[in-house]
């Protein structure tokens, strides 16, 4: 399926839920809608599904204008944050319901597909139970299995894993990547988590406050964010943003070292911002690294990483260090940075320089 949005927007009274958006989804691939809460992800998905009609613009499917065509007249499957299941049907019958409606399959074939989906989503022990007998996370997985069983050409998933525990989310992400790899549906997956977008791969549309900021292959959008707004949305922890200015030798951090980065003549604005992702910092220097000494304000161990908040001459920065590092509050630490790993943005927040090898 080829889904295109042509200058669609959504306004309710004086409030703009979506500003005019042009977007052509890559057919039969995964597109991640990435953005914070209230970025407009759900509003956009409802227009794609036909649950809402845009205030202006067109929704096109395979070259046909379907603006205003209700969801019941479209072949779409959608999974919401809040699961929806048939309460009087067993889990098995919930999953099987779209297969029965589609027709053309005997009972044995339906049972095989139900069993396969239930196993992949870790709900096979509950096939004969009613939804009310399951936990919220289990019921959400039933809703996902039913949507996947429908085999619709457009599959919309609105933060489907948000109510699951961390370990199960990690397992199901891997299963979903495998399920989507067949390329039989155009999949749109909304999330607030940059890590989830990277794991799902495919394409990413970054949204903020009802605007579409950037769309493209996920790795390209991550490594070359078009603006500070995109970089903020696609960095977890948030990208460190440091004031700087252009000098004859490169980019001068305010109160800190000089980054020997060349700028184009027309990009040499006096007011710049240097962006550094948290994993780019190290506590062991290498030749050519810049040193940022400072004091530890907070050190958090999360899984196999340590997140360190450090007060430096250029401002507070957050470093994501691989491994477990025991750092006392108030102690002195020196962070090291390869200048080639820095981003540079102009006064308007637009990207001027991306890390080496990412241009």
Coordinates of C-alpha atoms in Angstrom, one line a residue:
X1 CA 0.0 0.0 0.0
X2 CA 1.2 3.5 -0.8
X3 CA -0.2 6.1 1.6
X4 CA 0.4 9.8 1.0
X5 CA -0.8 12.8 3.0
X6 CA -1.1 16.1 1.1
X7 CA -1.1 19.2 3.2
X8 CA -3.3 17.6 5.8
X9 CA -3.9 19.5 9.1
X10 CA -6.2 19.2 12.0
X11 CA -7.8 22.1 13.9
X12 CA -10.3 21.8 16.7
X13 CA -11.7 25.2 17.5
X14 CA -8.7 27.5 18.0
X15 CA -6.3 24.6 18.8
X16 CA -4.0 23.2 16.1
X17 CA -3.5 19.5 16.7
X18 CA -1.6 19.2 13.4
X19 CA -0.1 21.8 11.2
X20 CA 0.0 21.2 7.4
X21 CA 1.9 18.0 6.7
X22 CA 3.1 16.5 3.4
X23 CA 4.2 12.9 3.9
X24 CA 4.5 9.9 1.6
X25 CA 5.1 6.7 3.5
X26 CA 7.6 4.2 2.2
X27 CA 5.3 1.3 0.9
X28 CA 5.5 -2.1 2.6
X29 CA 8.0 -0.8 5.2
X30 CA 8.0 0.3 8.8
X31 CA 7.6 4.0 9.6
X32 CA 8.1 5.1 13.1
X33 CA 6.3 8.2 14.3
X34 CA 8.7 9.5 17.0
X35 CA 7.9 12.4 19.3
X36 CA 7.1 13.3 22.9
X37 CA 3.6 13.1 24.3
X38 CA 1.2 15.5 22.5
X39 CA 3.5 15.8 19.5
X40 CA 0.6 14.9 17.2
X41 CA 1.4 11.2 16.6
X42 CA -2.1 9.8 17.5
X43 CA -3.9 12.6 15.7
X44 CA -1.9 11.8 12.5
X45 CA -2.6 8.1 12.8
X46 CA -6.3 8.7 13.2
X47 CA -6.3 10.6 9.9
X48 CA -4.4 7.8 8.3
X49 CA -7.0 5.3 9.6
X50 CA -10.0 7.2 8.7
X51 CA -11.2 7.7 12.3
X52 CA -10.9 11.5 11.8
X53 CA -11.1 13.7 8.8
X54 CA -8.5 16.4 8.2
X55 CA -9.5 20.1 8.4
X56 CA -7.7 20.6 5.1
X57 CA -5.7 18.5 2.7
X58 CA -6.0 15.0 1.2
X59 CA -5.3 11.4 2.3
X60 CA -4.3 9.3 -0.7
X61 CA -4.1 5.5 -0.9
X62 CA -2.6 4.0 -4.0
X63 CA -3.4 7.2 -5.8
X64 CA -7.0 7.3 -4.8
X65 CA -8.4 10.1 -2.6
X66 CA -9.9 8.5 0.5
X67 CA -10.3 11.7 2.5
X68 CA -13.4 11.3 4.6
X69 CA -13.8 7.6 3.8
X70 CA -14.6 6.1 7.3
X71 CA -12.5 3.4 8.8
X72 CA -15.1 0.7 8.3
X73 CA -14.7 1.1 4.6
X74 CA -10.9 0.8 4.7
X75 CA -8.7 -2.2 5.1
X76 CA -6.8 -1.0 8.2
X77 CA -5.8 -2.6 11.4
X78 CA -4.9 -0.4 14.5
X79 CA -3.7 -1.1 18.0
X80 CA -4.1 1.6 20.6
X81 CA -2.3 2.2 23.9
X82 CA -5.5 1.1 25.6
X83 CA -6.3 -2.4 24.4
X84 CA -9.6 -3.3 22.8
X85 CA -10.7 -7.0 22.8
X86 CA -14.0 -8.8 22.5
X87 CA -14.8 -9.6 26.2
X88 CA -17.1 -12.6 25.6
X89 CA -14.6 -14.4 23.3
X90 CA -11.6 -16.5 24.4
X91 CA -8.2 -15.3 23.5
X92 CA -8.0 -17.8 20.7
X93 CA -11.3 -16.6 19.2
X94 CA -10.3 -13.0 19.5
X95 CA -7.2 -13.7 17.4
X96 CA -9.1 -15.9 15.0
X97 CA -11.9 -13.4 14.4
X98 CA -10.3 -11.5 11.5
X99 CA -9.2 -14.8 9.9
X100 CA -12.7 -16.1 10.0
X101 CA -14.1 -12.8 8.5
X102 CA -11.5 -12.9 5.7
X103 CA -12.7 -16.4 4.7
X104 CA -10.9 -19.0 2.5
X105 CA -9.2 -20.8 5.5
X106 CA -10.3 -24.0 7.1
X107 CA -10.4 -24.4 10.8
X108 CA -7.0 -26.2 11.0
X109 CA -5.3 -23.4 9.0
X110 CA -6.8 -20.8 11.3
X111 CA -5.8 -22.7 14.4
X112 CA -2.2 -22.9 13.1
X113 CA -2.0 -19.1 12.5
X114 CA -3.5 -18.4 15.9
X115 CA -1.0 -20.6 17.6
X116 CA 1.9 -19.2 15.8
X117 CA 1.0 -15.6 16.6
X118 CA 0.2 -16.4 20.2
X119 CA 3.6 -18.1 20.6
X120 CA 5.5 -15.1 19.1
X121 CA 3.6 -12.7 21.5
X122 CA 4.0 -15.0 24.5
X123 CA 0.3 -15.5 25.1
X124 CA -0.1 -19.1 24.0
X125 CA -0.7 -20.4 27.5
X126 CA -3.8 -18.2 27.7
X127 CA -5.6 -19.1 24.5
X128 CA -8.7 -20.6 26.2
X129 CA -9.1 -17.8 28.7
X130 CA -11.3 -14.7 28.5
X131 CA -9.6 -11.3 28.2
X132 CA -10.9 -10.3 31.7
X133 CA -8.8 -13.1 33.2
X134 CA -5.6 -11.6 31.8
X135 CA -3.3 -8.8 33.0
X136 CA -3.3 -5.5 31.1
X137 CA -0.1 -6.4 29.3
X138 CA -1.4 -9.8 28.3
X139 CA -4.7 -8.2 27.0
X140 CA -2.6 -5.7 25.0
X141 CA -0.7 -8.6 23.3
X142 CA -4.1 -10.2 22.4
X143 CA -5.1 -7.0 20.7
X144 CA -1.8 -6.9 18.8
X145 CA -2.1 -10.6 17.7
X146 CA -5.6 -9.9 16.4
X147 CA -4.4 -6.9 14.4
X148 CA -1.5 -8.9 13.0
X149 CA -3.9 -11.7 12.1
X150 CA -6.0 -9.4 10.0
X151 CA -3.1 -9.0 7.5
X152 CA -4.3 -5.5 6.5
X153 CA -2.2 -3.6 4.0
X154 CA -2.0 -0.7 6.6
X155 CA -1.1 -1.6 10.2
X156 CA -1.1 1.3 12.7
X157 CA 0.4 0.7 16.2
X158 CA 0.0 3.5 18.7
X159 CA 2.7 2.9 21.4
X160 CA 1.6 -0.7 21.7
X161 CA 4.3 -1.8 24.2
X162 CA 4.0 1.2 26.6
X163 CA 2.1 -0.8 29.2
X164 CA 4.5 -3.8 29.3
X165 CA 7.4 -4.4 31.6
X166 CA 10.9 -3.6 30.4
X167 CA 12.0 -7.2 29.8
X168 CA 8.9 -8.1 27.8
X169 CA 9.1 -4.9 25.8
X170 CA 12.7 -5.9 24.7
X171 CA 11.6 -9.4 23.7
X172 CA 8.5 -8.2 21.8
X173 CA 10.4 -5.5 19.9
X174 CA 12.6 -8.3 18.5
X175 CA 9.6 -10.3 17.5
X176 CA 7.9 -7.3 15.9
X177 CA 11.0 -6.6 13.8
X178 CA 10.9 -10.2 12.5
X179 CA 7.1 -10.0 11.9
X180 CA 7.4 -6.8 9.9
X181 CA 10.4 -8.0 7.9
X182 CA 8.2 -9.7 5.4
X183 CA 7.1 -6.3 4.0
X184 CA 3.5 -7.4 3.4
X185 CA 2.0 -4.4 5.1
X186 CA 2.8 -0.7 5.4
X187 CA 3.4 -0.3 9.2
X188 CA 3.2 2.9 11.2
X189 CA 4.4 2.6 14.7
X190 CA 4.2 5.5 17.2
X191 CA 6.6 5.8 20.1
X192 CA 8.2 8.4 22.4
X193 CA 11.4 6.4 22.7
X194 CA 14.4 7.0 20.4
X195 CA 15.8 3.6 21.3
X196 CA 12.7 1.9 20.0
X197 CA 12.8 3.7 16.7
X198 CA 16.5 2.6 16.2
X199 CA 15.6 -1.0 17.0
X200 CA 12.7 -1.1 14.6
X201 CA 14.7 0.5 11.9
X202 CA 13.0 1.3 8.6
X203 CA 12.0 4.9 8.3
X204 CA 11.3 7.6 11.0
X205 CA 9.1 10.6 11.0
X206 CA 10.0 13.0 13.8
X207 CA 7.1 15.1 15.2
X208 CA 6.9 17.9 17.6
X209 CA 4.0 20.1 18.7
X210 CA 1.9 19.0 15.7
X211 CA 4.6 19.5 13.1
X212 CA 6.5 17.0 11.0
X213 CA 10.1 17.9 11.4
X214 CA 11.9 15.3 9.3
X215 CA 11.2 12.0 7.5
X216 CA 13.7 9.5 6.1
X217 CA 15.6 6.3 6.7
X218 CA 15.9 5.9 10.5
X219 CA 19.7 5.8 10.6
X220 CA 19.9 8.9 8.4
X221 CA 17.5 10.9 10.6
X222 CA 19.4 9.8 13.7
X223 CA 22.9 10.6 12.4
X224 CA 22.0 13.7 10.6
X225 CA 19.1 15.5 12.4
X226 CA 18.0 18.5 10.3
X227 CA 17.6 20.7 13.4
X228 CA 18.1 21.0 17.1
X229 CA 14.4 20.1 17.5
X230 CA 14.9 16.8 15.7
X231 CA 18.1 16.1 17.6
X232 CA 16.3 16.6 20.9
X233 CA 13.5 14.3 19.9
X234 CA 16.0 11.6 18.7
X235 CA 18.4 11.6 21.6
X236 CA 18.0 9.7 24.9
X237 CA 19.3 11.0 27.2
X238 CA 18.8 14.4 25.5
X239 CA 21.6 15.8 23.4
X240 CA 24.0 18.1 25.3
X241 CA 23.6 21.6 23.7
X242 CA 26.4 24.0 24.4
X243 CA 26.7 27.7 23.3
X244 CA 29.5 28.5 21.0
X245 CA 30.7 30.9 18.4
X246 CA 32.8 30.8 15.2
X247 CA 36.5 31.9 15.3
X248 CA 39.3 31.7 12.9
X249 CA 40.4 28.3 14.2
X250 CA 37.0 26.7 14.2
X251 CA 34.1 26.6 16.7
X252 CA 34.8 28.1 20.2
X253 CA 32.8 26.7 23.1
X254 CA 31.7 29.5 25.5
X255 CA 34.1 29.3 28.4
X256 CA 35.7 26.1 27.0
X257 CA 38.0 24.6 24.4
X258 CA 38.1 25.2 20.7
X259 CA 36.8 22.6 18.3
X260 CA 38.8 22.5 15.1
X261 CA 35.7 22.2 12.8
X262 CA 35.5 24.0 9.5
X263 CA 32.4 25.9 8.5
X264 CA 31.3 27.0 5.1
X265 CA 31.7 30.8 4.5
X266 CA 28.0 31.4 4.5
X267 CA 27.5 29.4 7.8
X268 CA 29.9 31.4 10.0
X269 CA 27.3 32.9 12.2
X270 CA 28.5 34.5 15.4
X271 CA 26.0 32.5 17.5
X272 CA 26.2 28.7 17.3
X273 CA 25.2 25.7 19.3
X274 CA 27.4 22.6 19.6
X275 CA 25.5 19.3 20.2
X276 CA 27.1 16.3 21.8
X277 CA 25.3 13.0 22.3
X278 CA 25.8 11.6 25.8
X279 CA 27.6 8.4 24.6
X280 CA 30.2 10.5 22.8
X281 CA 31.9 11.4 26.1
X282 CA 34.6 9.2 27.6
X283 CA 36.6 9.2 30.8
X284 CA 39.8 8.0 29.1
X285 CA 41.4 10.4 26.6
X286 CA 42.8 9.6 23.1
X287 CA 45.1 11.6 20.9
X288 CA 43.2 14.7 19.6
X289 CA 40.5 14.6 22.2
X290 CA 39.3 17.7 23.9
X291 CA 39.2 17.7 27.8
X292 CA 36.3 19.0 29.8
X293 CA 37.1 18.8 33.6
X294 CA 34.3 19.2 36.0
X295 CA 32.5 18.1 39.2
X296 CA 30.1 15.1 39.5
X297 CA 26.6 16.3 40.3
X298 CA 24.9 13.0 39.9
X299 CA 25.9 9.4 38.8
X300 CA 23.2 6.9 37.9
X301 CA 23.8 3.2 37.1
X302 CA 21.3 1.9 34.6
X303 CA 21.8 -1.7 33.4
X304 CA 25.3 -1.8 31.9
X305 CA 25.7 1.9 31.6
X306 CA 26.4 4.8 33.9
X307 CA 24.9 8.2 33.4
X308 CA 27.0 11.0 34.9
X309 CA 25.9 14.6 35.2
X310 CA 29.0 16.8 35.3
X311 CA 29.2 20.6 36.0
X312 CA 31.9 22.0 33.6
X313 CA 33.0 25.4 32.4
X314 CA 30.8 25.1 29.4
X315 CA 27.7 24.1 31.4
X316 CA 26.2 20.9 32.8
X317 CA 26.7 17.9 30.5
X318 CA 25.4 14.4 30.7
X319 CA 27.8 11.5 29.8
X320 CA 26.6 8.0 29.1
X321 CA 29.6 5.7 30.0
X322 CA 29.7 2.1 29.1
X323 CA 30.1 -0.2 32.2
X324 CA 29.6 0.5 35.9
X325 CA 31.6 3.6 37.1
X326 CA 31.6 4.5 40.8
X327 CA 31.9 8.3 41.0
X328 CA 31.3 10.2 44.2
X329 CA 29.2 13.3 44.2
X330 CA 31.3 16.4 44.2
X331 CA 34.4 14.5 43.0
X332 CA 36.4 15.8 40.0
X333 CA 36.2 14.0 36.7
X334 CA 37.5 14.8 33.2
X335 CA 35.4 14.0 30.2
X336 CA 37.0 13.6 26.8
X337 CA 35.4 14.3 23.4
X338 CA 36.6 13.6 19.9
X339 CA 35.7 16.9 18.1
X340 CA 34.6 14.8 15.1
X341 CA 31.7 13.5 17.1
X342 CA 30.2 17.0 17.6
X343 CA 27.3 18.5 15.8
X344 CA 27.1 22.3 15.1
X345 CA 23.8 24.2 14.6
X346 CA 23.3 27.8 13.5
X347 CA 21.4 30.5 15.3
X348 CA 18.1 29.3 13.9
X349 CA 18.8 25.8 15.1
X350 CA 19.5 24.3 11.7
X351 CA 22.3 21.7 11.2
X352 CA 25.6 23.0 9.9
X353 CA 28.0 20.1 10.7
X354 CA 27.4 16.4 11.5
X355 CA 29.9 14.0 12.9
X356 CA 32.5 12.7 10.5
X357 CA 31.3 10.0 8.2
X358 CA 27.6 11.1 8.7
X359 CA 27.4 13.9 6.1

